[in-house]
PDB file of C-alpha atoms in Angstrom:
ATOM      1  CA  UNK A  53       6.047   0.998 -74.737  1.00 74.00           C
ATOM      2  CA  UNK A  54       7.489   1.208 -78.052  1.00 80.00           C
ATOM      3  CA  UNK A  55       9.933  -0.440 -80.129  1.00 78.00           C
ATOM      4  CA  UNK A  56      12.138   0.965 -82.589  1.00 81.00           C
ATOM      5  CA  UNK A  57      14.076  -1.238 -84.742  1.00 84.00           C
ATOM      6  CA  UNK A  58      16.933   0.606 -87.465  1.00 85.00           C
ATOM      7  CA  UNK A  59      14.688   3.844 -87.998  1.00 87.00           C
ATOM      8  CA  UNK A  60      11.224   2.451 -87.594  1.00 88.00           C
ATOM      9  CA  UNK A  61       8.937   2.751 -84.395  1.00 88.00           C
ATOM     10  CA  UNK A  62       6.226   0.243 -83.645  1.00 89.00           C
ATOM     11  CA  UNK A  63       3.106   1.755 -82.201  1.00 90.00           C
ATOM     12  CA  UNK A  64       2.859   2.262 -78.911  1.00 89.00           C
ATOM     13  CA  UNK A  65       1.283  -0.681 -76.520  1.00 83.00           C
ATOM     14  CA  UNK A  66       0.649  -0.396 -72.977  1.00 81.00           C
ATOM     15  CA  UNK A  67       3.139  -2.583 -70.848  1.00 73.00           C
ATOM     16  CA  UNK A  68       1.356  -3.784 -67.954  1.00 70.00           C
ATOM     17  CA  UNK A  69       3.537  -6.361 -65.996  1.00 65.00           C
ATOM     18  CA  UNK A  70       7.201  -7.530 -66.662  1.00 64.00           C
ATOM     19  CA  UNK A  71      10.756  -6.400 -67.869  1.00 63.00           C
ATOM     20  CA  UNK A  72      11.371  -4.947 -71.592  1.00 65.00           C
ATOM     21  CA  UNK A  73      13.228  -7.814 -73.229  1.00 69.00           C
ATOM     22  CA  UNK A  74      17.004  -6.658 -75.107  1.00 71.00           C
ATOM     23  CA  UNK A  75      16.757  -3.754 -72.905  1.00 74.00           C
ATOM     24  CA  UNK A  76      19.479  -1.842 -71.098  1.00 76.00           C
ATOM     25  CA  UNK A  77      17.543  -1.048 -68.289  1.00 79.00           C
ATOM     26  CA  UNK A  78      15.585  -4.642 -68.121  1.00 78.00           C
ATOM     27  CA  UNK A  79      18.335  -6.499 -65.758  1.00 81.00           C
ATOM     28  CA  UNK A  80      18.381  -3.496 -63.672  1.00 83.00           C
ATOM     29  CA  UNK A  81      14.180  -3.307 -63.404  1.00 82.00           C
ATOM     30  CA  UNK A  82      14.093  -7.334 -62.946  1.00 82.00           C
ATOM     31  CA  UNK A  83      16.297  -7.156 -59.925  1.00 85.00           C
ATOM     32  CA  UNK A  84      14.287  -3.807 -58.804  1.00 86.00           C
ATOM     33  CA  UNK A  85      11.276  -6.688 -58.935  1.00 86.00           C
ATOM     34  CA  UNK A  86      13.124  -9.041 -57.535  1.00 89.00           C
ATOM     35  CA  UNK A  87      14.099  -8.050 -54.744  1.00 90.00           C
ATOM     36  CA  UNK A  88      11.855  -8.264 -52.315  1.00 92.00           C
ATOM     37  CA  UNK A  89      11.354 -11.903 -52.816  1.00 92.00           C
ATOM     38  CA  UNK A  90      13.696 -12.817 -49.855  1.00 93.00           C
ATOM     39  CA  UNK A  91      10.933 -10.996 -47.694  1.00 94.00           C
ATOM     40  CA  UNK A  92       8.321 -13.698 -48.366  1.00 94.00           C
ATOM     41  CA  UNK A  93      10.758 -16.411 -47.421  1.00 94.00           C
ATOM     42  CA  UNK A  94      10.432 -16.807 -43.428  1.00 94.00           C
ATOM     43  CA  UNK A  95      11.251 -20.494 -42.751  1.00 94.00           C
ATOM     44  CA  UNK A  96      14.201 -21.487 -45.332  1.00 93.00           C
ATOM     45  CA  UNK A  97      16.825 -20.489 -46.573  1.00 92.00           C
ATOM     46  CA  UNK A  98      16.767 -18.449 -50.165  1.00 92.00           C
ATOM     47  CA  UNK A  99      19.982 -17.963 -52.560  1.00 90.00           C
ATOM     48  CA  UNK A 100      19.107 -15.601 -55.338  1.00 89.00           C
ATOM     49  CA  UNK A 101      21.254 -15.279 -58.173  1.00 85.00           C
ATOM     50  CA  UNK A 102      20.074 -13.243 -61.523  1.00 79.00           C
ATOM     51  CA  UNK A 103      17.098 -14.799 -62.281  1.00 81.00           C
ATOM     52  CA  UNK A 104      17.598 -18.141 -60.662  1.00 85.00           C
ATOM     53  CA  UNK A 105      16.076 -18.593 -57.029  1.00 88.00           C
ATOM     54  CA  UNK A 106      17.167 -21.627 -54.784  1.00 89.00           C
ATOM     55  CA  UNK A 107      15.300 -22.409 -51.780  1.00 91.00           C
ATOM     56  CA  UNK A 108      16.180 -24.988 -49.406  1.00 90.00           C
ATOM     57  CA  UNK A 109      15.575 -26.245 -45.780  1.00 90.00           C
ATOM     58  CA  UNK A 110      16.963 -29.402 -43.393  1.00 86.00           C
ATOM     59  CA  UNK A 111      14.092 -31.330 -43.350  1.00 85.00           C
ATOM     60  CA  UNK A 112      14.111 -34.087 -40.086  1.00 84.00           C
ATOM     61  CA  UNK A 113      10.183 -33.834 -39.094  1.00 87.00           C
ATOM     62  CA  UNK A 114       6.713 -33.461 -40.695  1.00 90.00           C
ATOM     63  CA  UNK A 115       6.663 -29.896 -39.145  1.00 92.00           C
ATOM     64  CA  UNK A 116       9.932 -28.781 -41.100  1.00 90.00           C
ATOM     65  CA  UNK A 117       8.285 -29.985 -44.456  1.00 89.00           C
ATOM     66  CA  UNK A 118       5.171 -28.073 -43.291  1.00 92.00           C
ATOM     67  CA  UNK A 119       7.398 -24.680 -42.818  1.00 94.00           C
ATOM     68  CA  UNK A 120       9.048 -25.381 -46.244  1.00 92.00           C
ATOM     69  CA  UNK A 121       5.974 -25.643 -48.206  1.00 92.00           C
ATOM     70  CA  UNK A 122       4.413 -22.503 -46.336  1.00 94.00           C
ATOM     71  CA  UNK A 123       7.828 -20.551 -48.033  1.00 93.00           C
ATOM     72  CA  UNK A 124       6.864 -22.216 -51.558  1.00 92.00           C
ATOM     73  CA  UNK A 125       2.895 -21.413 -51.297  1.00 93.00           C
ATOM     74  CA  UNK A 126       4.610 -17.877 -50.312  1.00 94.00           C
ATOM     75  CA  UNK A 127       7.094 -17.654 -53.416  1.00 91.00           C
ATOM     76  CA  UNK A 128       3.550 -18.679 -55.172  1.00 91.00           C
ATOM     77  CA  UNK A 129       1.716 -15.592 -53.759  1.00 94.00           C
ATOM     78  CA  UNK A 130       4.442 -13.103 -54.366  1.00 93.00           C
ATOM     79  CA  UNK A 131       4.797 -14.365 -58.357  1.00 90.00           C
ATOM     80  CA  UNK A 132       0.790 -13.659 -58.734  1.00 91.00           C
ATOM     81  CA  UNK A 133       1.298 -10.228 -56.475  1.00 91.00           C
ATOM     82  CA  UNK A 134       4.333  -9.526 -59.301  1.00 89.00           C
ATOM     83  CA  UNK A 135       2.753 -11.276 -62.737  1.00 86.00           C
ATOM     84  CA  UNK A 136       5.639 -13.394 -62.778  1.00 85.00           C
ATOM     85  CA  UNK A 137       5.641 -16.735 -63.636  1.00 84.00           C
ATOM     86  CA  UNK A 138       7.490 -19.592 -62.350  1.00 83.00           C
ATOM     87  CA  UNK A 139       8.506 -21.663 -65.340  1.00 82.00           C
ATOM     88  CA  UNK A 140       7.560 -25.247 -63.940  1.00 81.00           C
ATOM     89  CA  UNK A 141       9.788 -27.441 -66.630  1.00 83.00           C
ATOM     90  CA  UNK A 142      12.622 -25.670 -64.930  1.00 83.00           C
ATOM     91  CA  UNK A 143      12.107 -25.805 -61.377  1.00 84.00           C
ATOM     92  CA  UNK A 144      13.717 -29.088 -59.945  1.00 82.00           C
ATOM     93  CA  UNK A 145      13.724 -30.410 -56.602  1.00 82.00           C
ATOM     94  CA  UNK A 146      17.129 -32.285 -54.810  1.00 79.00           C
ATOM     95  CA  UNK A 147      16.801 -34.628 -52.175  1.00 75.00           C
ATOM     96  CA  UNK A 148      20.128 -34.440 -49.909  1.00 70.00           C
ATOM     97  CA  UNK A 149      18.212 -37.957 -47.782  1.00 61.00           C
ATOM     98  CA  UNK A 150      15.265 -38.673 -47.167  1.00 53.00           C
ATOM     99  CA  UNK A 151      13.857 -39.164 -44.093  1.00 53.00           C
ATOM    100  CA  UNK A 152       9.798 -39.971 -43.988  1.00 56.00           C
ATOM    101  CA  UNK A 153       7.373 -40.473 -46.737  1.00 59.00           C
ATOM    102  CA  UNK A 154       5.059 -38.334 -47.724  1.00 59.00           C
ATOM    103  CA  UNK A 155       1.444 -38.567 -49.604  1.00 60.00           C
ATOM    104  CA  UNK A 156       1.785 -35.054 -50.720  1.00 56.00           C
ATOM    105  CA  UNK A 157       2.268 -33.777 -54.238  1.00 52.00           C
ATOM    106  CA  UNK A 158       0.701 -31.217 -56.170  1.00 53.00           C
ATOM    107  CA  UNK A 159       3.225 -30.728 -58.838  1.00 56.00           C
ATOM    108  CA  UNK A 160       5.452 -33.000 -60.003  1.00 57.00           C
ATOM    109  CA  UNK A 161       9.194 -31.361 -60.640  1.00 57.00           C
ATOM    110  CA  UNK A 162      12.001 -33.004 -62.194  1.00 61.00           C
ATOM    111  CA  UNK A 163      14.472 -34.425 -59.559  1.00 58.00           C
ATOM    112  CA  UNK A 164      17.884 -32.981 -60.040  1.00 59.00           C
ATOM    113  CA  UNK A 165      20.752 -35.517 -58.799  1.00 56.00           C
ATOM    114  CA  UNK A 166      23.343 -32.886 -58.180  1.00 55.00           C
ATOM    115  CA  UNK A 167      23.316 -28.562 -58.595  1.00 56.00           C
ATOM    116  CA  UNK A 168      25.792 -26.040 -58.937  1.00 51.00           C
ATOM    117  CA  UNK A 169      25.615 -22.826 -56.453  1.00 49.00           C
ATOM    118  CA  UNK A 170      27.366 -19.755 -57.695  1.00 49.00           C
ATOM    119  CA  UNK A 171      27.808 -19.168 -53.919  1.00 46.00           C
ATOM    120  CA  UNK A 172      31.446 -18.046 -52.968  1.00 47.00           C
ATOM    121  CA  UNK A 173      30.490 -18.165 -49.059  1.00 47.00           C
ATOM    122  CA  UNK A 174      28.893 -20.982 -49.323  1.00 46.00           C
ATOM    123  CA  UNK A 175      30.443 -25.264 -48.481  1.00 48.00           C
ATOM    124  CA  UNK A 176      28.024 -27.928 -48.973  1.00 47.00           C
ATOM    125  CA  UNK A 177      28.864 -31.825 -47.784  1.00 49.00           C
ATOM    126  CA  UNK A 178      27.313 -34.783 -48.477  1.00 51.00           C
ATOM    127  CA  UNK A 179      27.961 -37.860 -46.286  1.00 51.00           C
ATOM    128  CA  UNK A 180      27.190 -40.625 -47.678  1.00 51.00           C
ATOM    129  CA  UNK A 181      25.912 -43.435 -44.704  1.00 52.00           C
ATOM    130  CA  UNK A 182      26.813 -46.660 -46.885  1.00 52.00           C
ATOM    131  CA  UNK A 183      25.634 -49.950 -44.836  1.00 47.00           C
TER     132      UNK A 183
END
């Protein structure tokens, strides 16, 4: 890859992972890279939009947490497969209720009290079970 900037070229560098940043073409080659992601997900559902990635699942037994972390350790495997990394300080996690307690934690992700979904097709509602 080079870069030019006004009339001057860099020297060229070999580009070995990623997207060219500024680029015309880089959205269209990160959603070329992208998009197989949904293929790794088996167990939950994914919602994809640009470069933000949601994945969520109902979560009433042990075995439905088991199934959701199987999809993360996947998402895991496909970002080494693709050299790209997950920024950590921005992935969150939302509890809708919990259910069972859990001894389980390997990272530690900011809990997000409420999200927006740039979903058109897409109603979410809470209930709220106030005693």
């Amino acid at each position: 890859m080079q870069v030019k900037v006004k009339l001057e070229f860099s020297n060229w560098a070999a580009v070995l992972s990623g997207v060219p940043q500024g680029s015309v073409l880089g959205p269209l080659l990160f959603l070329i890279l992208v998009n197989d992601l949904p293929l790794w997900i088996c167990n939950s559902l994914i919602l994809m939009f640009a470069d933000d990635t949601k994945v969520s699942r109902k979560i009433c037994n042990e075995n439905d947490g088991a199934l959701l972390q199987q999809d993360l350790d996947s998402l895991m495997e496909w970002s080494k497969k693709c050299h790209l990394d997950f920024n950590i300080e921005k992935c969150k996690i939302m509890r809708v209720k919990h259910i069972f307690q859990t001894d389980v934690d390997v990272v530690d992700l900011r809990a997000q009290a409420d999200e927006i979904y740039l979903c058109p097709h897409l109603t979410i509602t809470l209930i709220y079970n106030i005693l």
